[in-house]
Short mmCIF file of C-alpha atoms and ligand atoms in Angstrom, two decimals:
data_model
loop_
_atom_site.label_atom_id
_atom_site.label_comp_id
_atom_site.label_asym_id
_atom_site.label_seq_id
_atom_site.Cartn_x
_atom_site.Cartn_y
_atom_site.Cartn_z
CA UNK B 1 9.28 -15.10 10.56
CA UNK B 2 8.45 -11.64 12.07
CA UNK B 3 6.58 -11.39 14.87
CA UNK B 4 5.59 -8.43 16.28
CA UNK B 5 6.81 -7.58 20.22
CA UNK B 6 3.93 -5.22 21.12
CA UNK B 7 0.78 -5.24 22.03
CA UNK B 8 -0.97 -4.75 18.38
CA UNK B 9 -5.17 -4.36 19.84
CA UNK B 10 -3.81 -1.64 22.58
CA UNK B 11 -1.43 0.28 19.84
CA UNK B 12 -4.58 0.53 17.23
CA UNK B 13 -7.10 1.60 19.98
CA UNK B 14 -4.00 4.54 21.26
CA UNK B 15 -2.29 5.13 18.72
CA UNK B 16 -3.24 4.24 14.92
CA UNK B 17 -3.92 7.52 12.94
CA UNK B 18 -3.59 9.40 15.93
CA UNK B 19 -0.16 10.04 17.59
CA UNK B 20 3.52 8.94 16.53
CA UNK B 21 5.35 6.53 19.17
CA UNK B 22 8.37 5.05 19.43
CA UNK B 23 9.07 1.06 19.66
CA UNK B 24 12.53 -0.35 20.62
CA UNK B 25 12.73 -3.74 20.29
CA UNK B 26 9.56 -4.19 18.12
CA UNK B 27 11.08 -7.32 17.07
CA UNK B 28 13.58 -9.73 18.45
CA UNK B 29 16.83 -10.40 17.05
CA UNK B 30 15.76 -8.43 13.95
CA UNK B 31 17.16 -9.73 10.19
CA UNK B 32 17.54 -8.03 7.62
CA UNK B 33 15.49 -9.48 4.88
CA UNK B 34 17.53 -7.83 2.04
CA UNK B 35 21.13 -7.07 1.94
CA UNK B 36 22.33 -3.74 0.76
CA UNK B 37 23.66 -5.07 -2.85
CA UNK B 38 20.61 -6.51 -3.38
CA UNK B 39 18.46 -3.70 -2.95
CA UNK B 40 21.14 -2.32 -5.24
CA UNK B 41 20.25 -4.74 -7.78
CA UNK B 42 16.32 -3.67 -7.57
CA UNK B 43 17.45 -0.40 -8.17
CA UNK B 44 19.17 -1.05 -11.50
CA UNK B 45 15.78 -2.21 -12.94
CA UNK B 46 13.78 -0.58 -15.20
CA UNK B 47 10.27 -1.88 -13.87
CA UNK B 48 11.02 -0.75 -10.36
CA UNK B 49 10.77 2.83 -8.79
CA UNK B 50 13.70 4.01 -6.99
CA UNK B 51 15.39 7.32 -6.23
CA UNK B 52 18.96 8.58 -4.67
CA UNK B 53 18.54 11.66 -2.46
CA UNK B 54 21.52 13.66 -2.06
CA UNK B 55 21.98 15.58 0.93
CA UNK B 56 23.72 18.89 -0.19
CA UNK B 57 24.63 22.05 1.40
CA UNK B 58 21.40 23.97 0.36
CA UNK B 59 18.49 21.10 0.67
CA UNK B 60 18.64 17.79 -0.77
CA UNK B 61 18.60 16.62 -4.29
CA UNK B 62 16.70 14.04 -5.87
CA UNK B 63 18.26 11.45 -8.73
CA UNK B 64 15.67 9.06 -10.06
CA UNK B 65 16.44 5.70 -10.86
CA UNK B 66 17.07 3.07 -12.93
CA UNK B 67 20.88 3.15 -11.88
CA UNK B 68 23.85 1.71 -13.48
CA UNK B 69 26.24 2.01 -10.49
CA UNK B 70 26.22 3.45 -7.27
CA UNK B 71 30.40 4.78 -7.06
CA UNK B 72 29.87 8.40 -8.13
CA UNK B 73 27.91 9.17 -4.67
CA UNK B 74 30.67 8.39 -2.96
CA UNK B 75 31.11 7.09 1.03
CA UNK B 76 28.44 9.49 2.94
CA UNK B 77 25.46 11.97 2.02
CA UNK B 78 23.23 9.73 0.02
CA UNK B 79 20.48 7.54 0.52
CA UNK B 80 18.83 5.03 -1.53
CA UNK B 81 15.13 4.43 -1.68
CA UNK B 82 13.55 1.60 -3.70
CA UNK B 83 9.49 1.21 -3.51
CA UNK B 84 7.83 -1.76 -3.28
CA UNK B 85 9.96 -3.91 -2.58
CA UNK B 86 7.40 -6.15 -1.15
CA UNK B 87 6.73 -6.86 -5.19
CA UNK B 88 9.77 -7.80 -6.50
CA UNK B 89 11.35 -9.84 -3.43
CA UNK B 90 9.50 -12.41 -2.11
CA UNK B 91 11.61 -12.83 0.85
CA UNK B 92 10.31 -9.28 2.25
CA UNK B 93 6.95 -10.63 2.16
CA UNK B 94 7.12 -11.91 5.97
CA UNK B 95 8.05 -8.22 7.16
CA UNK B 96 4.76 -7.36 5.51
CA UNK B 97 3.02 -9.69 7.13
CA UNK B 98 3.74 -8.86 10.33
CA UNK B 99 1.69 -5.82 9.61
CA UNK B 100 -1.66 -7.78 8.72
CA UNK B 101 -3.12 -6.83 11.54
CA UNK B 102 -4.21 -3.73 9.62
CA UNK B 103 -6.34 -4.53 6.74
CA UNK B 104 -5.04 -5.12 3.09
CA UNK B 105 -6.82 -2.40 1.51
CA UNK B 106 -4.93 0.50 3.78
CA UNK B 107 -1.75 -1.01 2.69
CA UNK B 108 0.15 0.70 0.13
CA UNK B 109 3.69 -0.86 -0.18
CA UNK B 110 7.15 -2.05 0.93
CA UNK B 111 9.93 0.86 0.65
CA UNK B 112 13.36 -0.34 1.49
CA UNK B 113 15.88 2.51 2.31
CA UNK B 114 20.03 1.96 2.26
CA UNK B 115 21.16 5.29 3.46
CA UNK B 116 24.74 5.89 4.11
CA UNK B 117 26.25 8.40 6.83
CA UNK B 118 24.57 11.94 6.94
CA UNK B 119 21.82 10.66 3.96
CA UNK B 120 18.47 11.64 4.48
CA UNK B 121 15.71 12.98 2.46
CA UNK B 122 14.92 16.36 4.40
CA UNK B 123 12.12 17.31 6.73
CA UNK B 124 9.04 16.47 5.65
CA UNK B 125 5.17 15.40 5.74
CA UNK B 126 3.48 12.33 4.69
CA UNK B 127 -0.16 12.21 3.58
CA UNK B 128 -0.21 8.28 4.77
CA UNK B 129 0.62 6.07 7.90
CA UNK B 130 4.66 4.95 7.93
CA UNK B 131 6.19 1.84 10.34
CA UNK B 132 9.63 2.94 9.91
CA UNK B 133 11.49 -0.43 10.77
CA UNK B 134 15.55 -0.10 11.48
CA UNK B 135 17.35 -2.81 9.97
CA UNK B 136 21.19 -2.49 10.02
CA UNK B 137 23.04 0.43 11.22
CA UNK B 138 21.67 3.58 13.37
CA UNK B 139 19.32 6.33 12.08
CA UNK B 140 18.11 9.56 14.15
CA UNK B 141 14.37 10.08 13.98
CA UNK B 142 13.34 13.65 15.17
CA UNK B 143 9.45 13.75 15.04
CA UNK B 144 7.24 17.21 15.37
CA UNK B 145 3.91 17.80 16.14
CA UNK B 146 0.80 17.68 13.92
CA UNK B 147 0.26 21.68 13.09
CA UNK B 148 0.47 24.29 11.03
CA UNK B 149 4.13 23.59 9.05
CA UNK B 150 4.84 25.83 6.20
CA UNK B 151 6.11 24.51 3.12
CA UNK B 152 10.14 24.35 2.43
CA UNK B 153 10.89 27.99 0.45
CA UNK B 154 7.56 28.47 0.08
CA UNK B 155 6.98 25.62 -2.31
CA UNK B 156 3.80 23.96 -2.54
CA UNK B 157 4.05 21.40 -4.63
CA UNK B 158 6.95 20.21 -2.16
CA UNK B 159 6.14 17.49 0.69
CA UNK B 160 9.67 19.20 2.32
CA UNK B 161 8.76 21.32 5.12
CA UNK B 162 10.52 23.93 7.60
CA UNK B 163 12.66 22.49 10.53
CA UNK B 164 10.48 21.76 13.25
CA UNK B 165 10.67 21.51 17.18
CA UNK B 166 10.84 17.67 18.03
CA UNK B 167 8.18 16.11 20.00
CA UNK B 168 10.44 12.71 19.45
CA UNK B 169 14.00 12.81 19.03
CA UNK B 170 15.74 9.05 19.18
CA UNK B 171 18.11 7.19 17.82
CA UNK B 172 16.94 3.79 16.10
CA UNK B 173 18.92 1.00 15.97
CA UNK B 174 17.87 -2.84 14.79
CA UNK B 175 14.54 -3.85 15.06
CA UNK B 176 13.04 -0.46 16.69
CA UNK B 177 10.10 0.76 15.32
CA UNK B 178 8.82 4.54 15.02
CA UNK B 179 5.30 4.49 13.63
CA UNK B 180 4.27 8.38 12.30
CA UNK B 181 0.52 9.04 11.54
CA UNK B 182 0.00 11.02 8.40
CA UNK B 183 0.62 15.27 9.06
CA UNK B 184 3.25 14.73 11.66
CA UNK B 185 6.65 16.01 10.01
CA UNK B 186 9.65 13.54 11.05
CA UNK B 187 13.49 13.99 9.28
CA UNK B 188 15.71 11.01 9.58
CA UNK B 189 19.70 11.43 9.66
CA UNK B 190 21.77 8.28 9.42
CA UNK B 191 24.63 7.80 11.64
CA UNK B 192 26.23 4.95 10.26
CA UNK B 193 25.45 3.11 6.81
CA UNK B 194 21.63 1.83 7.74
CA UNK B 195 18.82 -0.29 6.30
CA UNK B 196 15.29 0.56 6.89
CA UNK B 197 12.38 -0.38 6.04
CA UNK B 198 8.90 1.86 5.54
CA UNK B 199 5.56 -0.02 5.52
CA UNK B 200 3.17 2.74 4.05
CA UNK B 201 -0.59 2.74 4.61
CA UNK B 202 -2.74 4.81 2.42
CA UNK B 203 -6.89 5.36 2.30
CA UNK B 204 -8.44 7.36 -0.72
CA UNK B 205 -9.17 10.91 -1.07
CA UNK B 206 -11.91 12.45 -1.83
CA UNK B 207 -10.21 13.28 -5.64
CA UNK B 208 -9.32 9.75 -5.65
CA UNK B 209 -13.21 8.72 -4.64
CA UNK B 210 -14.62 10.95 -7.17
CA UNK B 211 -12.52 10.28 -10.24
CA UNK B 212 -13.57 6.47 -9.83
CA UNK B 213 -16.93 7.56 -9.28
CA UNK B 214 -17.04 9.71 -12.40
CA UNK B 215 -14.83 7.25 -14.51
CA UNK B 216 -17.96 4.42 -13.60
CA UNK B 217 -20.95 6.62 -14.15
CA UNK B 218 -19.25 7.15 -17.17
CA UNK B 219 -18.03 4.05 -18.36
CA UNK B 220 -21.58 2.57 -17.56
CA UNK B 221 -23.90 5.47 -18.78
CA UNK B 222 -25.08 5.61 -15.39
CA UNK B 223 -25.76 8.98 -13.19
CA UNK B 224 -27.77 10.65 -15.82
CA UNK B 225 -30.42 11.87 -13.28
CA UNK B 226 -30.44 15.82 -13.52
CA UNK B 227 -31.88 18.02 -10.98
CA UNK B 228 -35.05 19.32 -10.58
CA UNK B 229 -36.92 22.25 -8.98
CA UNK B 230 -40.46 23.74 -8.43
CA UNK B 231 -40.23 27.27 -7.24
CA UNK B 232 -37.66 29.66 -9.10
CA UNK B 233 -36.25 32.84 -7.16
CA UNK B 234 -36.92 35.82 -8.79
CA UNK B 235 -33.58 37.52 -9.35
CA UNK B 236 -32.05 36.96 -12.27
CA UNK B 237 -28.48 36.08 -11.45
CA UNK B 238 -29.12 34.61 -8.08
CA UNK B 239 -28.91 30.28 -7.51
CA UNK B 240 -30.57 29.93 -4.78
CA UNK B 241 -29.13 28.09 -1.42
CA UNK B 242 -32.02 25.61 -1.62
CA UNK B 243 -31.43 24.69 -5.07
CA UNK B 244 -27.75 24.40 -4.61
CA UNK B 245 -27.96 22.04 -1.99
CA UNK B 246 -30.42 20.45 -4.14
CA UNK B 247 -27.76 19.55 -6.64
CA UNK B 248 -25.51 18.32 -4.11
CA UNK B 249 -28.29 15.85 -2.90
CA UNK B 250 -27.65 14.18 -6.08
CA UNK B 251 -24.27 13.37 -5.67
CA UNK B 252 -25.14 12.00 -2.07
CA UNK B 253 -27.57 10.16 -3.53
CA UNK B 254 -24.58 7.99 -5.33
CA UNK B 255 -23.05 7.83 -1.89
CA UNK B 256 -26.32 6.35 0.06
CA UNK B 257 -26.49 3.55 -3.02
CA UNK B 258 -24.37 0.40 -2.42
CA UNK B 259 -25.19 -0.39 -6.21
CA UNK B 260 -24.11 2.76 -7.26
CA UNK B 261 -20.39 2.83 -5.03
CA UNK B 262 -19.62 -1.01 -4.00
CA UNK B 263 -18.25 -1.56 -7.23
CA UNK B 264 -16.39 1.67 -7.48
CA UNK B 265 -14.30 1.29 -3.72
CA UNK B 266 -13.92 -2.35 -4.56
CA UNK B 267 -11.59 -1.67 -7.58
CA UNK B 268 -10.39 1.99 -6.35
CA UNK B 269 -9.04 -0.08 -3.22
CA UNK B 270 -8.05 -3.07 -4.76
CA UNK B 271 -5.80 -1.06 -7.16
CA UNK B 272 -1.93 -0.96 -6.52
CA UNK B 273 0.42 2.50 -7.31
CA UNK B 274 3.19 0.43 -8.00
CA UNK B 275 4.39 -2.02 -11.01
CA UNK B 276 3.08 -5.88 -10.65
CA UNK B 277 5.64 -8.01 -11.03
CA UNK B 278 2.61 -10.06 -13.42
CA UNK B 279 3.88 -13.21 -14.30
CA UNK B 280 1.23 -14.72 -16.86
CA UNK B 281 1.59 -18.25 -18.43
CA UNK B 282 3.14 -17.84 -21.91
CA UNK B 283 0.17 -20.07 -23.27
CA UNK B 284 -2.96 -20.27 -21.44
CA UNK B 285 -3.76 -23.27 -18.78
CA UNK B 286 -7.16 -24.71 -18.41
CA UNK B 287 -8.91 -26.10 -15.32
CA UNK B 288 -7.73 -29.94 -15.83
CA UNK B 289 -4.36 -28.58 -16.08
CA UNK B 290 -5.01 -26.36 -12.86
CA UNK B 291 -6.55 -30.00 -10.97
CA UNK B 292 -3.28 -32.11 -12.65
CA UNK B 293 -1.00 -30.02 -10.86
CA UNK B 294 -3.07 -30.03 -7.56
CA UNK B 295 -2.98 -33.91 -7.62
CA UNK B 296 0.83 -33.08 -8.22
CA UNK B 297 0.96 -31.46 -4.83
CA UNK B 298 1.11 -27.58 -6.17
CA UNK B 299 0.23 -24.95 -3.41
CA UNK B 300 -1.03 -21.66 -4.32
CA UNK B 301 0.57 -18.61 -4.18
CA UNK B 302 -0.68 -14.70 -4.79
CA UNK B 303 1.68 -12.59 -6.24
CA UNK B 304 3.69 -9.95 -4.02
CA UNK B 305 1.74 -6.85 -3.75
CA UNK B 306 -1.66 -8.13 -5.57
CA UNK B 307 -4.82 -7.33 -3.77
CA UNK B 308 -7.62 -9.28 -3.32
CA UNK B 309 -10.64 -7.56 -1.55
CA UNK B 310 -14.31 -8.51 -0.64
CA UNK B 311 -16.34 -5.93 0.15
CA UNK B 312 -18.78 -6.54 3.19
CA UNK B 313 -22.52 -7.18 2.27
CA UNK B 314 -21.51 -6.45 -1.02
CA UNK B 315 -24.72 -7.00 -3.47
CA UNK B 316 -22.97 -8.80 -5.65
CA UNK B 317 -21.22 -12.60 -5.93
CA UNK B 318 -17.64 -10.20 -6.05
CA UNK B 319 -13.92 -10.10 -5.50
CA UNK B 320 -11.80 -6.94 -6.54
CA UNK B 321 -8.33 -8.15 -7.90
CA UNK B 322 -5.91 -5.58 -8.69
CA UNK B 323 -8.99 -3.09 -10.15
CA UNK B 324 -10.69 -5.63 -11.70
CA UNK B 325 -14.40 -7.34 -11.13
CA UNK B 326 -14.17 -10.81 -10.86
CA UNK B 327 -17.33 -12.95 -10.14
CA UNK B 328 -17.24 -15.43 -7.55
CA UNK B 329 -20.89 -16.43 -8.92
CA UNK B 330 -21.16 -20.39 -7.19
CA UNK B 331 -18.35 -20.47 -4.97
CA UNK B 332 -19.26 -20.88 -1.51
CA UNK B 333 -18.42 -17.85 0.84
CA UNK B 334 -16.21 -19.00 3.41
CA UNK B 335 -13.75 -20.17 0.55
CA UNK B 336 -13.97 -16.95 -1.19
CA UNK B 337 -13.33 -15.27 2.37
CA UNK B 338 -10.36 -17.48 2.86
CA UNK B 339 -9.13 -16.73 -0.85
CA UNK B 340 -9.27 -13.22 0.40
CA UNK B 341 -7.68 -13.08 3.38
CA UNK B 342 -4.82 -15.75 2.58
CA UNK B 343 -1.74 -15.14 0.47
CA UNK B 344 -0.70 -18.58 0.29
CA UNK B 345 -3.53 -21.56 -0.27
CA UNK B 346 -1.93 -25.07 1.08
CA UNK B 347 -2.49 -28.53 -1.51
CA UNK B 348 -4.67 -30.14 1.30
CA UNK B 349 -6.76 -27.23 1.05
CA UNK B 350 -6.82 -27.18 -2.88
CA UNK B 351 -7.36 -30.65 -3.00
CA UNK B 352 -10.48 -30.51 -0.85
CA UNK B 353 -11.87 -27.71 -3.48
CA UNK B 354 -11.02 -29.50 -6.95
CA UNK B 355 -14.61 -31.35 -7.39
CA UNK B 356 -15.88 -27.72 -7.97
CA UNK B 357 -15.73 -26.31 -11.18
CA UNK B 358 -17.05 -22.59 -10.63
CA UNK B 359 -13.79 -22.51 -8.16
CA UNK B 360 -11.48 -24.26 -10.55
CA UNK B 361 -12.53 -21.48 -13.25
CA UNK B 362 -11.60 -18.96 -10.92
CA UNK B 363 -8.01 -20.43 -10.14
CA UNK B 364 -7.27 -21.12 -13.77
CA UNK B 365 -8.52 -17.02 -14.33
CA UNK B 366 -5.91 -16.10 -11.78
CA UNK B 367 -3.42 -17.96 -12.68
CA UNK B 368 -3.31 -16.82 -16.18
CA UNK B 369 -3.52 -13.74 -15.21
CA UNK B 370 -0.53 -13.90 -13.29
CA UNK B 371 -2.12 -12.92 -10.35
CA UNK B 372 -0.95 -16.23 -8.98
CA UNK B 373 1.44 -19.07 -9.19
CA UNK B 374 1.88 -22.39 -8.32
CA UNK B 375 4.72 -23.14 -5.69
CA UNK B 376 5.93 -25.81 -3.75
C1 SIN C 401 13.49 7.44 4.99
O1 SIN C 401 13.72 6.23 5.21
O2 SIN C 401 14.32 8.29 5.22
C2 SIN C 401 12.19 7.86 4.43
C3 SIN C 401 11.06 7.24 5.13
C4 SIN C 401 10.02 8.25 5.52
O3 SIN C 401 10.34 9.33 5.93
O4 SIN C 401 8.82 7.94 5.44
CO1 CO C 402 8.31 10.14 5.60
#
């Protein structure tokens, strides 16, 4: 179990999105949930993203993974970074959980770092919200303020930035917590060989907003509506302001239209960056097998990583699974709510639930997806 130290209302109202703060002693007596040669092993597989940054005289240079073995970087000036973790380990999944109190859609993933003496990965600025959790060993955080920072040599595809005056300069050690909003630059350096742990939060950008938008309209031959106008300006080459603001109306039209954008955030948010580690049923299970191993005592379980959304007033009988539209047509809404919100689902609950079929359907659809599993 992880439990949080501080007080998690009063940090969201002061300091969520807004301003970077030190924790020490977010958690008590702090344990690693991964060991170093584990995270190792994550790294050597195919499925999962990882990358070795090399700290080197002139900047820092980046080896993508899968690795074979770790020997050639030698005792200091390396760190490993594997992402989502969260995913692949089920034994991270408590850290994560201590960070529910932000909702499931913001969260993005699990990134475990092993970083040995002098490994870091540079100065630099993230476009999403980072709990930077020390785990072994000692890591120096230097934190500058939001502003204008220009790009490292200039390059602007790079999230590396120039060195920056510190606004937080400390020294983490296990079970501190720094949490950065997005646009603050931070550089860790590692003082002795460290585990940490980044919980990312993400939202959608506007790109992100309109390429679903566009990809629906599209795939549903929707958004056809072309603009009109009454009075023409006279000059030939001119569009006038009125008209252009016209055709923008149309596209906030889409925005003002639950029908027309519900659907669209539900899967945009419900989607995941990373990998699935999917784990569908060779051959297909029906619902009597689902209620046979119910009566057997299985629990529930959702897969690490898998999101399961419900969009608020939404217009339609809807959950949003990993991108996906699935009905919920029949099922009564404190249930769906509750499938929702909870990553695990208990046999005494499941038992109470097996006399209805429309939720039995839905069970059997996740679990041969291999969205979820049955544990004990
Ligand atoms: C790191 O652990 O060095 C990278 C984490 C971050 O800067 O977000
Ligand atoms: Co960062």
């Amino acid at each position: 179990m992880y439990t949080l130290n501080f007080d998690t209302v009063k940090f969201t109202r002061e300091y969520w999105q807004k301003k970077p703060i030190v924790i020490k002693n977010a958690f008590n007596e702090f344990e690693d949930p991964i060991s170093a040669d584990e995270l190792a092993g994550l790294a050597m597989e195919e499925d999962i993203s990882s990358r070795i940054v090399q700290t080197q005289s002139q900047g820092w240079n980046v080896v993508q993974g899968p690795f074979e073995d770790f020997d050639e970087y030698g005792e200091d000036g390396w760190q490993l970074l594997v992402q989502a973790v969260n995913h692949w380990y089920p034994d991270s999944q408590p850290l994560v959980e201590a960070f529910r109190f932000l909702p499931d859609w913001r969260f993005d993933d699990l990134m475990v770092s092993f970083a040995t003496p002098k490994g870091g990965v540079g100065p630099h600025i993230d476009n999403y919200d980072v709990f930077i959790i020390q785990g072994e060993g000692e890591r120096r955080w230097q934190v500058g303020d939001i502003g204008n920072h220009q790009q490292r040599g200039g390059d602007k595809s790079s999230p590396l930035v120039d060195d920056f005056e510190p606004i937080i300069d400390v020294v983490l050690t296990k079970g501190d917590v720094l949490y950065i909003p997005p646009g603050y630059p931070h550089c860790g350096e590692t003082l002795t060989l460290a585990l940490s742990y980044s919980i990312g939060f993400r939202a959608p950008s506007q790109q992100e907003l309109l390429t679903e938008m566009a990809d629906s309209l599209i795939d549903n031959n929707l958004g056809k509506q072309r603009f009109t106008s009454t009075e023409e300006v006279a000059n030939k080459g001119l569009v006038s302001q009125q008209q252009q603001q016209g055709m923008m109306e149309l596209l906030s039209q889409l925005a003002q239209d639950p029908a027309q954008y519900q659907t669209v955030l539900g899967k945009l948010l419900s989607q995941n960056r990373f990998e699935l580690d999917l784990n569908p049923f060779e051959q297909a299970i029906s619902e009597t097998d689902i209620i046979e191993a119910i009566e057997d005592g299985a629990n529930i379980q959702r897969i690490g990583g898998l999101k399961v959304l419900k969009l608020e007033a939404d217009n339609q009988a809807q959950l949003y699974v990993n991108g996906e539209v699935v009905s919920v047509e029949g099922i009564d809404a404190e249930i769906v709510a509750m499938i929702a919100n909870e990553h695990f689902i208990e046999q005494a609950i499941l038992s109470t639930w097996r006399q209805q079929p429309a939720l039995m359907t839905l069970l059997t659809q996740f679990i041969n997806q291999g969205w979820y599993y049955f544990s004990e």
